[in-house]
Coordinates of C-alpha atoms in Angstrom, one line a residue:
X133 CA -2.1 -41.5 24.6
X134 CA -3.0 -42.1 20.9
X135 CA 0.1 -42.7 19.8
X136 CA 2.1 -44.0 23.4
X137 CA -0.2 -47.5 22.7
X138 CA 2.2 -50.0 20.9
X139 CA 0.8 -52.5 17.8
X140 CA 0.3 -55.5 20.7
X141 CA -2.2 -53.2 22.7
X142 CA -4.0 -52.3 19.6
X143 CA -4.1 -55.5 18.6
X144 CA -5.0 -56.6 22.1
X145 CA -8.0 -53.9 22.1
X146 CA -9.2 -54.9 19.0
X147 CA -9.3 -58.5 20.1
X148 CA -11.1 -57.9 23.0
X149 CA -13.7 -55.7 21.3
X150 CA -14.5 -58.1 18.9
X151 CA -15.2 -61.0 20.8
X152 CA -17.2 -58.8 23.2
X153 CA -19.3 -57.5 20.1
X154 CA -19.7 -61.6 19.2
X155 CA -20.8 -62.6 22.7
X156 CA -23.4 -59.7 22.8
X157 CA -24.6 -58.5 19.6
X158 CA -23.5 -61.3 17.5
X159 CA -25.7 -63.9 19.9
X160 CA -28.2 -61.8 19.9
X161 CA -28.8 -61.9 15.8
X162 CA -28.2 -65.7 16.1
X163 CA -31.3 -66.1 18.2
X164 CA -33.2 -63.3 16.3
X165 CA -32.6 -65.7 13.3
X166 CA -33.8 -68.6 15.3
X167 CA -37.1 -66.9 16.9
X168 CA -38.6 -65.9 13.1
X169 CA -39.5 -70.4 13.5
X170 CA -40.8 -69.6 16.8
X171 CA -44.7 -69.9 17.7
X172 CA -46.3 -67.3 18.9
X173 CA -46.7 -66.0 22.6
X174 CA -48.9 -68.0 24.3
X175 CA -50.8 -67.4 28.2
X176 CA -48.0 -68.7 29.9
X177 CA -45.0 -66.2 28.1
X178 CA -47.5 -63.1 28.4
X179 CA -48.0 -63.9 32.0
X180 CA -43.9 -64.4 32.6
X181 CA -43.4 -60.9 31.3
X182 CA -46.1 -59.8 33.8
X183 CA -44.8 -61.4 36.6
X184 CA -40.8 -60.3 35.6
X185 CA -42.4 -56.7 35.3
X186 CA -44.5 -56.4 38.2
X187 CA -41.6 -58.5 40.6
X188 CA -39.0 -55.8 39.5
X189 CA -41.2 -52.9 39.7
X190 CA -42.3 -54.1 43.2
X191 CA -38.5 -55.0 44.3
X192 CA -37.7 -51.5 43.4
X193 CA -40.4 -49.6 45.1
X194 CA -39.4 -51.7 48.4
X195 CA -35.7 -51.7 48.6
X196 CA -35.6 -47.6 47.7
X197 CA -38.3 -47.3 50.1
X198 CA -37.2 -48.7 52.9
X199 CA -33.3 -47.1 52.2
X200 CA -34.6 -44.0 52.8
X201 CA -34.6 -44.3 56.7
X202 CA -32.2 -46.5 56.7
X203 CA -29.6 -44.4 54.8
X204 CA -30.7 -40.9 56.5
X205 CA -30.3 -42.6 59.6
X206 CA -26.1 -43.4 58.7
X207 CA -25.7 -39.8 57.3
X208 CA -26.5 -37.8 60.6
X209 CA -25.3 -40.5 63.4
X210 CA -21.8 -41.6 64.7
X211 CA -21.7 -44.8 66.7
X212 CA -19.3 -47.6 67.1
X213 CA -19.3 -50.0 64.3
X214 CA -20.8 -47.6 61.8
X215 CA -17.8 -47.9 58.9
X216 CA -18.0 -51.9 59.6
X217 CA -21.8 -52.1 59.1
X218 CA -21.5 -49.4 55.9
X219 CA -19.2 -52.1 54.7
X220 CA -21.0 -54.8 55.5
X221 CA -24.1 -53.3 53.2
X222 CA -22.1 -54.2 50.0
X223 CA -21.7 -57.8 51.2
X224 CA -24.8 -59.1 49.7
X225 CA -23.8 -57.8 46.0
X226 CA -20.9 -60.4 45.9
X227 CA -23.3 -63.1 48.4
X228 CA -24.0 -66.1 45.9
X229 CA -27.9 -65.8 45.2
X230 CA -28.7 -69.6 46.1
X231 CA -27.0 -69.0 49.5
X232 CA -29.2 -66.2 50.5
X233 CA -32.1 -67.9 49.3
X234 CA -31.3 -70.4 51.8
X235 CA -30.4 -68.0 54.5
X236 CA -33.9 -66.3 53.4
X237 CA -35.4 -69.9 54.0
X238 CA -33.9 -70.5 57.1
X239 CA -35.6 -67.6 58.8
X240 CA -38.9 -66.9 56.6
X241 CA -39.2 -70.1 55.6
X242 CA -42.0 -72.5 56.3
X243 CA -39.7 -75.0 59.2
X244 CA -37.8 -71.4 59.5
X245 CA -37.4 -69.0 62.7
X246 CA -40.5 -67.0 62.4
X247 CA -43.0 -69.8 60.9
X248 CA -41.8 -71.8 64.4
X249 CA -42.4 -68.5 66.4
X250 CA -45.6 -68.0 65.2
X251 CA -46.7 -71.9 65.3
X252 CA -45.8 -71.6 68.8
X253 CA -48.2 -68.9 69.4
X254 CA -50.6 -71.3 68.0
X255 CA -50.8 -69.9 64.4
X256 CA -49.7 -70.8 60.8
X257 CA -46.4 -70.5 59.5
X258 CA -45.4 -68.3 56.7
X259 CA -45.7 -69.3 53.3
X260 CA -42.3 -67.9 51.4
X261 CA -43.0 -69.4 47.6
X262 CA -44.6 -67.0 45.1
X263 CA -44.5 -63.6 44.4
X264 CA -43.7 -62.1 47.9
X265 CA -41.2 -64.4 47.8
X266 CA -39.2 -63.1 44.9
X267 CA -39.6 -59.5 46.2
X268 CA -38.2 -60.4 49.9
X269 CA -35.3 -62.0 48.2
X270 CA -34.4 -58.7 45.8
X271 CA -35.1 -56.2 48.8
X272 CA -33.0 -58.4 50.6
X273 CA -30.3 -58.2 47.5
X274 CA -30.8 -54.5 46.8
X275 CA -31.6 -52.5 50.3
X276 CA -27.7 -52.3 50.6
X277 CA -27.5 -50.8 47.0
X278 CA -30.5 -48.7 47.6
X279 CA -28.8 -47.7 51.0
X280 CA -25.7 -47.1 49.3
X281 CA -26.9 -44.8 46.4
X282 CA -29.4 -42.7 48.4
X283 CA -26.6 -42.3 51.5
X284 CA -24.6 -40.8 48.8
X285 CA -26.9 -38.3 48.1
X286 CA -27.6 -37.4 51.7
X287 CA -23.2 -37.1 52.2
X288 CA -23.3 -34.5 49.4
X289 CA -25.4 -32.3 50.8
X290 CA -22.5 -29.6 51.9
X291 CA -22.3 -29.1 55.8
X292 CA -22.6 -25.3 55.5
X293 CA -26.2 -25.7 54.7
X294 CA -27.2 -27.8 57.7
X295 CA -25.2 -25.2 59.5
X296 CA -27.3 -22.5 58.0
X297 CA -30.4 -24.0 58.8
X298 CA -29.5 -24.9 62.3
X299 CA -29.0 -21.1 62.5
X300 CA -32.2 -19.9 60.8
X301 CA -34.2 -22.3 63.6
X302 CA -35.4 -25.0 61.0
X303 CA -37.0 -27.5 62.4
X304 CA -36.2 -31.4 61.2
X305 CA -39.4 -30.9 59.1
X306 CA -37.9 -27.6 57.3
X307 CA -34.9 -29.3 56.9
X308 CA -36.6 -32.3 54.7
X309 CA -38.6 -29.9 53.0
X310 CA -36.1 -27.5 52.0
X311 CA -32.6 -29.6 51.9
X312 CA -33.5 -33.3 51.7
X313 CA -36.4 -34.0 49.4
X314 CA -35.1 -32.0 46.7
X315 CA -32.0 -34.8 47.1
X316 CA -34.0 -37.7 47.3
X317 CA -36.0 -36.3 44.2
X318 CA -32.5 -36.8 42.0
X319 CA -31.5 -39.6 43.5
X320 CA -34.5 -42.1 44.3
X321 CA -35.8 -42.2 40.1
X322 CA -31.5 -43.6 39.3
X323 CA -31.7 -46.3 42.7
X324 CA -35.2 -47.3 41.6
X325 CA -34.8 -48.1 37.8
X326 CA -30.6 -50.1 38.3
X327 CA -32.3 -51.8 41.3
X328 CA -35.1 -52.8 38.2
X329 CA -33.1 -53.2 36.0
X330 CA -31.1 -55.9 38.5
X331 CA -34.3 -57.5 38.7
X332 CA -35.3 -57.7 35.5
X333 CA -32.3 -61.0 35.2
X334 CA -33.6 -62.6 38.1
X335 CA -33.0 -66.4 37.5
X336 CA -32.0 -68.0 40.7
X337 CA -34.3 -66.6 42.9
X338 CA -37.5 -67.1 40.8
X339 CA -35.9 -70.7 39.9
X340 CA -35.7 -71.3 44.0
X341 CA -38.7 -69.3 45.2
X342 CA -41.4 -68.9 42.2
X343 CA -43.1 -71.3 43.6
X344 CA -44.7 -72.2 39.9
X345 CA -45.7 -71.3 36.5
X346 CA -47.6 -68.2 38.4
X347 CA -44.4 -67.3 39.4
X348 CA -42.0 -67.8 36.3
X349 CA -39.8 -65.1 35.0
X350 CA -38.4 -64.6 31.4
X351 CA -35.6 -66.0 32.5
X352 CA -37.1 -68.8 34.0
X353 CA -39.3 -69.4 31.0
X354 CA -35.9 -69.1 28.8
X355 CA -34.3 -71.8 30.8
X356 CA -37.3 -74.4 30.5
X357 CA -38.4 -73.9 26.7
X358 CA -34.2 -74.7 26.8
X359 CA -33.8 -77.7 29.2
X360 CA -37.2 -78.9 29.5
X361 CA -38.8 -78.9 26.1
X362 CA -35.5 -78.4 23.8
X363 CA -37.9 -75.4 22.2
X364 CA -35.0 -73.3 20.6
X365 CA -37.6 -71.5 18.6
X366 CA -39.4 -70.6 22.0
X367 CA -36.0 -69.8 23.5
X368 CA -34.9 -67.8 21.3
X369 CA -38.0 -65.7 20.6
X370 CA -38.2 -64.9 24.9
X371 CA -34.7 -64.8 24.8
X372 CA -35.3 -61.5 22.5
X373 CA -38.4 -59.8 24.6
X374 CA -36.2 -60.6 27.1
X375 CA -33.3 -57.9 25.6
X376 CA -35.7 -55.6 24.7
X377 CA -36.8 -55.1 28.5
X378 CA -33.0 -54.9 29.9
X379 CA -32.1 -52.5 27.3
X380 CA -35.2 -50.2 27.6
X381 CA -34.3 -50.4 31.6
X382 CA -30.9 -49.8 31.0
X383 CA -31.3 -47.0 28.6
X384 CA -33.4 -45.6 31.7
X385 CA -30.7 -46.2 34.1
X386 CA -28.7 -44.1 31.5
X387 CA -31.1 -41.5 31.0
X388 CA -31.4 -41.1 34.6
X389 CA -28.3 -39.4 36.2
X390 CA -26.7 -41.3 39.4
X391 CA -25.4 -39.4 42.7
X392 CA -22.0 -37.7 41.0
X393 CA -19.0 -39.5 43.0
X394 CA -21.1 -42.5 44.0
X395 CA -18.7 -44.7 46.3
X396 CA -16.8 -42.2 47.7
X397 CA -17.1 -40.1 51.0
X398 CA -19.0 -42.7 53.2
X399 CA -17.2 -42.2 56.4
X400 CA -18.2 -38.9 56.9
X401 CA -21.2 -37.9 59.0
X402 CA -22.3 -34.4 58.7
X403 CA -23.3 -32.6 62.4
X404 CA -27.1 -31.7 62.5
X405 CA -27.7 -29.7 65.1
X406 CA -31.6 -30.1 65.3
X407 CA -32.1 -33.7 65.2
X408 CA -30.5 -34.3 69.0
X409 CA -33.9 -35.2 70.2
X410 CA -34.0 -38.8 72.2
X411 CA -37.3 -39.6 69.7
X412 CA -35.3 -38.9 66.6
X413 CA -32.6 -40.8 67.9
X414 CA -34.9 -44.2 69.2
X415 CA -36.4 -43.7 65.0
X416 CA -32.7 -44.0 63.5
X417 CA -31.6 -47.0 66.1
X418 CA -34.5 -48.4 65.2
X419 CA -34.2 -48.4 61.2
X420 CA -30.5 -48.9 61.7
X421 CA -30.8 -52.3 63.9
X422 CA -33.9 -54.0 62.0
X423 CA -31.8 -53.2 58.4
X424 CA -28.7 -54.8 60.0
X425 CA -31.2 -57.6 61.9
X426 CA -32.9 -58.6 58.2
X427 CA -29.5 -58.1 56.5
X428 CA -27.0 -60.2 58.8
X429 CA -29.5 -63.2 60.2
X430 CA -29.9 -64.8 57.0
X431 CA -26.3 -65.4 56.9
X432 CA -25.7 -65.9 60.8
X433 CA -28.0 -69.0 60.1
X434 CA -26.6 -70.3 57.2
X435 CA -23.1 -70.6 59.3
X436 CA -25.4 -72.0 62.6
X437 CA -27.1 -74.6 60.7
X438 CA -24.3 -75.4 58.2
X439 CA -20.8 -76.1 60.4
X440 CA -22.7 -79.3 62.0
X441 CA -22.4 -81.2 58.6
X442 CA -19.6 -80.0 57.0
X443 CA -17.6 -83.1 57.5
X444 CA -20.0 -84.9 56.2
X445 CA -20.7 -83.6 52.7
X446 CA -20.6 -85.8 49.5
X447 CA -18.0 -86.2 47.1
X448 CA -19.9 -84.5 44.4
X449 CA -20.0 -81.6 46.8
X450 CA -15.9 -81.7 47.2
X451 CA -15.5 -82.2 43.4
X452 CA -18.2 -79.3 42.2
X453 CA -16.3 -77.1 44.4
X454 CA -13.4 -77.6 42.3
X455 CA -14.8 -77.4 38.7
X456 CA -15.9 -73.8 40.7
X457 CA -12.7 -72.7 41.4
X458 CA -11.5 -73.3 38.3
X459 CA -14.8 -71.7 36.4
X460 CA -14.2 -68.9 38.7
X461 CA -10.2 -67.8 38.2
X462 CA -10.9 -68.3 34.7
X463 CA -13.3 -65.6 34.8
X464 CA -11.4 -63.5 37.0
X465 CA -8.0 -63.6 34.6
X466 CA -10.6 -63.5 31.3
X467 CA -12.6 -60.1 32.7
X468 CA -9.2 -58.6 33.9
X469 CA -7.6 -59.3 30.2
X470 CA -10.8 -58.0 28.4
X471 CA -11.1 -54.9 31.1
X472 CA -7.7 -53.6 30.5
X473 CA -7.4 -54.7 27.4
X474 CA -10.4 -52.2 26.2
X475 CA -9.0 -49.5 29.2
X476 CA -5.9 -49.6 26.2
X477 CA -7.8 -49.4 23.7
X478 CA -9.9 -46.5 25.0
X479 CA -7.3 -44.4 26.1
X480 CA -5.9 -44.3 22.8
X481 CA -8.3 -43.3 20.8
X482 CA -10.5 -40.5 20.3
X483 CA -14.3 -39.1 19.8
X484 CA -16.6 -41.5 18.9
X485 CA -14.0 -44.2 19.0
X486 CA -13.5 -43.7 22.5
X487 CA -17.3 -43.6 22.8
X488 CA -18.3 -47.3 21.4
X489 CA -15.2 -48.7 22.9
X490 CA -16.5 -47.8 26.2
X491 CA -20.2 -48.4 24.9
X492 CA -19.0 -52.7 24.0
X493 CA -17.6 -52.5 28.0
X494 CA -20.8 -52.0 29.2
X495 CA -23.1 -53.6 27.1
X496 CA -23.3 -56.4 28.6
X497 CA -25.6 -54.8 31.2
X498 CA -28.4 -54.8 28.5
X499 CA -27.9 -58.3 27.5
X500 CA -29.1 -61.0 30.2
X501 CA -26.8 -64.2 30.9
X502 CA -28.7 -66.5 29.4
X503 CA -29.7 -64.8 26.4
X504 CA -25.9 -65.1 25.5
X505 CA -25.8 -69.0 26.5
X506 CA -28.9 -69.6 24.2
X507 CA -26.9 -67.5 21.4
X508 CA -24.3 -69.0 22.0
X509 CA -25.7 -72.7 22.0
X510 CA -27.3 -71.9 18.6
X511 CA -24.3 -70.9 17.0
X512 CA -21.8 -73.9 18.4
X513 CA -24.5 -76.6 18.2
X514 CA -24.3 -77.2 14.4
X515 CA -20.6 -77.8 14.6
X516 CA -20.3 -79.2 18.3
X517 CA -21.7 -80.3 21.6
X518 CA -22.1 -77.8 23.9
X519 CA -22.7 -79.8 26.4
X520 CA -19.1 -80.6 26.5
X521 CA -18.2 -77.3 26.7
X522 CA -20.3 -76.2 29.4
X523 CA -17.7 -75.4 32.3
X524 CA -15.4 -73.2 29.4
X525 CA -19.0 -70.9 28.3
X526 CA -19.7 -70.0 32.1
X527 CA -16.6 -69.0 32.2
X528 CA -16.3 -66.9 29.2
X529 CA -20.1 -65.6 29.9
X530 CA -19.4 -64.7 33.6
X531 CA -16.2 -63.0 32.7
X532 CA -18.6 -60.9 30.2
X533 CA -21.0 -60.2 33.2
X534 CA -18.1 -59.1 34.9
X535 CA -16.6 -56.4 32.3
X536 CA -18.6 -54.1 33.5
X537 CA -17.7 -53.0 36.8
X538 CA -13.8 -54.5 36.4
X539 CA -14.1 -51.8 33.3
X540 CA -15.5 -49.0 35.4
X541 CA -12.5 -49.5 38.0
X542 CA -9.8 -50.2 35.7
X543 CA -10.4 -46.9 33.2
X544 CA -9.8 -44.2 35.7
X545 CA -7.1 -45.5 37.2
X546 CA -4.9 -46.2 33.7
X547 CA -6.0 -43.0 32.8
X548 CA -5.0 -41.4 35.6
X549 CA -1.3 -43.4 35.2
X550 CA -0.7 -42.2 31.8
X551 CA -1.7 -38.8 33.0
X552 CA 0.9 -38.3 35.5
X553 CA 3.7 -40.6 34.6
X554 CA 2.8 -40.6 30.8
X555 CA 5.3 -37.8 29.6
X556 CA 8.1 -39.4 31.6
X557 CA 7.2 -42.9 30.5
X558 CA 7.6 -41.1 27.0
X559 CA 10.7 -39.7 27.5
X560 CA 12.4 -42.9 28.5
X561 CA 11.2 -44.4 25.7
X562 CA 9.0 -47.0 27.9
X563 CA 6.7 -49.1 24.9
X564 CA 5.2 -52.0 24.9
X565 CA 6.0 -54.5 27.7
X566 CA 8.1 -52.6 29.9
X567 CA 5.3 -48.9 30.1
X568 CA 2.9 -52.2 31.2
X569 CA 4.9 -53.9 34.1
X570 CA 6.9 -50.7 35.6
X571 CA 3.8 -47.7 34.9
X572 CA 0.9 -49.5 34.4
X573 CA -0.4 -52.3 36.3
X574 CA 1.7 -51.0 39.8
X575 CA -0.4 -48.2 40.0
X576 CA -3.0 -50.0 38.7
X577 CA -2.9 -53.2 41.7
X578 CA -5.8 -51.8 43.6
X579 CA -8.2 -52.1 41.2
X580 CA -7.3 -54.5 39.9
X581 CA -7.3 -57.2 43.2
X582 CA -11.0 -55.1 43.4
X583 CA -12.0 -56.2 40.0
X584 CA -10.6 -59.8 40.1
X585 CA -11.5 -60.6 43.1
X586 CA -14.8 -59.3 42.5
X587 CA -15.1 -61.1 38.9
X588 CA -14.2 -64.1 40.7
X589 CA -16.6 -64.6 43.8
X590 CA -19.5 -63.5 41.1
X591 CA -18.4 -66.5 39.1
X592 CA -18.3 -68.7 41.9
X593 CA -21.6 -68.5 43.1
X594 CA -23.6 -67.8 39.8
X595 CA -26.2 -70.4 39.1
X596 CA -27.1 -69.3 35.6
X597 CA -25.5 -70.1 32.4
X598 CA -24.2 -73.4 33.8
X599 CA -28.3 -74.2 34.4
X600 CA -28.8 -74.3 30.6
X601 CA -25.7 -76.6 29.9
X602 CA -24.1 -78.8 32.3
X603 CA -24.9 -82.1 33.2
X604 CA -25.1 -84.2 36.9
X605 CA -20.6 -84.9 36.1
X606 CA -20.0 -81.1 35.3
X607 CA -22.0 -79.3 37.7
X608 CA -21.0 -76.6 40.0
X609 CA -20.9 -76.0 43.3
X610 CA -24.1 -73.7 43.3
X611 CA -25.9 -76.5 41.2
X612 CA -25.3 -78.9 43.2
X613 CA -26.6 -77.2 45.8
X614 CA -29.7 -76.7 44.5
X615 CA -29.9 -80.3 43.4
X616 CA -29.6 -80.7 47.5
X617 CA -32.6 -78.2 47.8
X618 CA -34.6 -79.6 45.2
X619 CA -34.7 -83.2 46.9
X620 CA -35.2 -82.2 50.4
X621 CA -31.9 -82.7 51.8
X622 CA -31.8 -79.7 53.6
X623 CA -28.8 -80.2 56.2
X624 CA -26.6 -81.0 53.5
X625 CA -27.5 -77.8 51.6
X626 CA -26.8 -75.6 54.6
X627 CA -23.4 -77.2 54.6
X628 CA -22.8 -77.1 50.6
X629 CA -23.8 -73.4 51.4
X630 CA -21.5 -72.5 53.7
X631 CA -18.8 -73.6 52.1
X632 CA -19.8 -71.5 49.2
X633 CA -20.3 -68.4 51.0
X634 CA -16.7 -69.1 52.2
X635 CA -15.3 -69.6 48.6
X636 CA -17.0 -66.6 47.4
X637 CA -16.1 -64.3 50.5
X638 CA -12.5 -66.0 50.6
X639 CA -12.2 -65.1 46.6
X640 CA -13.0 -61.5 46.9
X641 CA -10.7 -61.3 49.9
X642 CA -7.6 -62.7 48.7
X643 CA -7.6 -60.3 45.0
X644 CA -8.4 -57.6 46.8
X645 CA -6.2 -57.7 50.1
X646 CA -3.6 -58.7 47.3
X647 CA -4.3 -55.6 45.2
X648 CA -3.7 -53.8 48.1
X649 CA -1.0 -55.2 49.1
X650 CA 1.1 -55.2 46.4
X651 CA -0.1 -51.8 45.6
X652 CA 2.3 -49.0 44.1
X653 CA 2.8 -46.1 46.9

């Protein structure tokens, strides 16, 4: 493929990997040079790193914890429904955070289902704000990643040694000892430190449920020596213990090998033959149905309580939902240009080319959101107001949050392209243009509509970047919901959510039912 790439892709590649470079490691020296005028760490930063550390260490422990019934339940039972609610476990990853927070609300919090329950029964109601807060609100996030990572790992156990062991008269306790634990053993340490890793950027949630300075992230602490006190020193030093936690937990995540072919083969249940018993059966049921019960209420009540007022949302509801759709396809076509772009570029090069090409796709992993709008406010702010350009940096700083995973889906598959149809494409001469539109992107529709669409409902519901910047006229959709939450007007924000959750949903659906769609046989 080295020499199949035309000038314009190279060029294209190169483009891409340079501005990636500049919104990750170039903002991160421009707020290096910024924090050597910062004051030192006083009681309040120390205990924001404690409190980030010990909410993602305690989010992690939960959500893989309570996977693992959950997730060897799915691998050895068949029922009706089970592909749908396997699907339905990655619905939360694309779920804008403010919405669940209020779905979390409407059932743990204080006027919520289970405080009126137990008020009934004559005692108090539950207190949400604080730390077990956050934690509820990231198991309730990450269970469905945990689920999905660890299921994984139970679906690639091969048949043949159930089968075996079924034969050799194991009982189920056998079984975990001698088949399952050793799994879960290479599996759990990889869900456990993304799943921390994931928590480590937690901004909405601790913004919505800290519940105070006791419970203030980095993040949290980033945005108010930002907004608040205008403390770019401050800022900028947190903003850089802040990077040095999220790379150490993503070198981990490295470190640590995932399941091999994560995200394939969940249809398939393996038979056991020596878990038929009605007890073992009434202990799956029962994980499966209070996992689907703690995953899907949350959102059945945001729908209940938010079609009543719908019709009578405010204008500045109507009009943030359009600066979000517009915030959100320019992420979407931004993340697909810079995805394929540095696919290209990969794919034709070779060693350690190929190696930091793919290294600047994923770096933005290590670097948290706003870390690169405080970077990025320090370097336009001498020359600019970034104020006014608040709406084009979420943009470009989603669509970098997004590289990622459209990166991860778009390599294989041009890869794959240029292994099969390459030679031929060569032999016809195909450069340029033309290889592009009749090789490449038809075979490449799937992931594509996968990775837009995904790039796209992210960017609708983020409530980060667009924190730091954006005033009352340019806020978005999920800011102005939270400016609902934050002055009690609760009805409204149910509504305001709803209609996110059906921008972000609707998003995803139409990119990737259009991938699919228009997908090369």
């Amino acid at each position: 493929m080295a020499g199949r790439i035309g000038p314009v892709a190279r060029v294209a590649g190169g483009a891409a990997a340079v501005l990636v470079a500049a919104l990750t490691l170039g903002t991160l020296v421009a707020v290096a040079m910024r924090a050597e005028d910062a004051p030192q760490l006083g009681p309040a930063d120390f205990a924001a790193i404690r409190f980030t550390m010990l909410q993602a260490t305690l989010s992690a422990l939960f959500s893989v914890a309570l996977a693992i019934p959950v997730a060897r339940a799915l691998a050895r039972r068949s029922f009706p429904g089970r592909g749908l609610l396997v699907t339905l476990l990655g619905a939360p990853f694309i779920l804008p955070v403010i919405v669940a927070v209020l779905g979390l609300l409407a059932v743990f919090g204080r006027n919520g289902l289970i405080s009126q329950g137990l008020m009934l029964l004559g005692f108090e109601p539950v207190h949400i704000y604080g730390l077990h807060g956050v934690v509820l609100a990231h198991v309730f996030f990450n269970l469905p990643l945990a689920t999905r990572l660890i299921l994984q790992g139970w679906l690639a156990i091969p048949a043949e040694r159930f089968r075996l062991a079924a034969s050799l008269g194991l009982s189920p306790r056998d079984v975990a000892r001698t088949l399952e634990w050793p799994m879960l053993r290479a599996v759990l340490p990889g869900a456990a430190l993304v799943i921390f890793l994931i928590c480590t950027t937690s901004f909405a949630v601790a913004l919505a449920l800290g519940g105070g300075p006791r419970g203030t992230t980095v993040e949290l602490a980033i945005y108010q020596a930002f907004r608040f006190e205008f403390d770019l020193g401050s800022a900028a030093l947190l903003s850089l213990i802040q990077f040095a936690i999220c790379a150490t937990a993503a070198l981990a995540v490295w470190w640590v090998d995932l399941p091999a072919g994560f995200g394939g083969g969940l249809g398939r249940v393996t038979e056991r033959w020596a878990i038929s018993g009605p007890g073992l059966r009434a202990l799956d049921a029962l994980a499966i149905g209070l996992a689907a019960l703690f995953l899907l209420t949350p959102l059945a009540m945001i729908v209940a309580e938010g079609i009543p007022r719908l019709a009578d949302l405010p204008a500045s509801v109507i009009s943030a939902t359009g600066r979000s759709f517009a915030v959100a396809l320019s992420a979407a076509v931004l993340t697909i240009v810079l995805a394929l772009s540095l696919a290209t570029l990969a794919l034709g090069t070779r060693g350690w080319k190929t190696g930091a090409v793919e290294a600047l796709a994923v770096l933005s992993i290590a670097v948290s959101p706003l870390v690169i709008g405080t970077g990025l406010f320090l370097v336009i702010y001498p020359f600019a107001d970034p104020i006014s350009l608040a709406l084009p940096i979420t943009a470009l700083v989603n669509a970098l949050m997004s590289l990622p995973f459209a990166y991860r889906a778009l390599a294989p598959a041009l890869a794959e392209a240029e292994t099969v149809h390459g030679r031929l494409a060569d032999s016809l001469g195909m450069r340029g243009w033309a290889r592009l539109k009749h090789l490449i992107l038809p075979r490449l529709m799937r992931p594509l509509g996968f990775a837009a669409g995904l790039a796209a409902a992210l960017s609708m519901g983020d409530l980060g970047v667009i924190a730091l910047f954006a005033n009352p006229e340019q806020a978005t959709l999920p800011m102005e919901m939270y400016g609902l939450m934050a002055s009690f007007r609760m009805e409204q924000a149910s509504s305001a959510a709803l209609l996110l959750l059906v921008c972000s949903m609707g998003l995803f659906w139409v990119f990737d039912r259009g991938g699919r769609v228009r997908a090369a046989t």
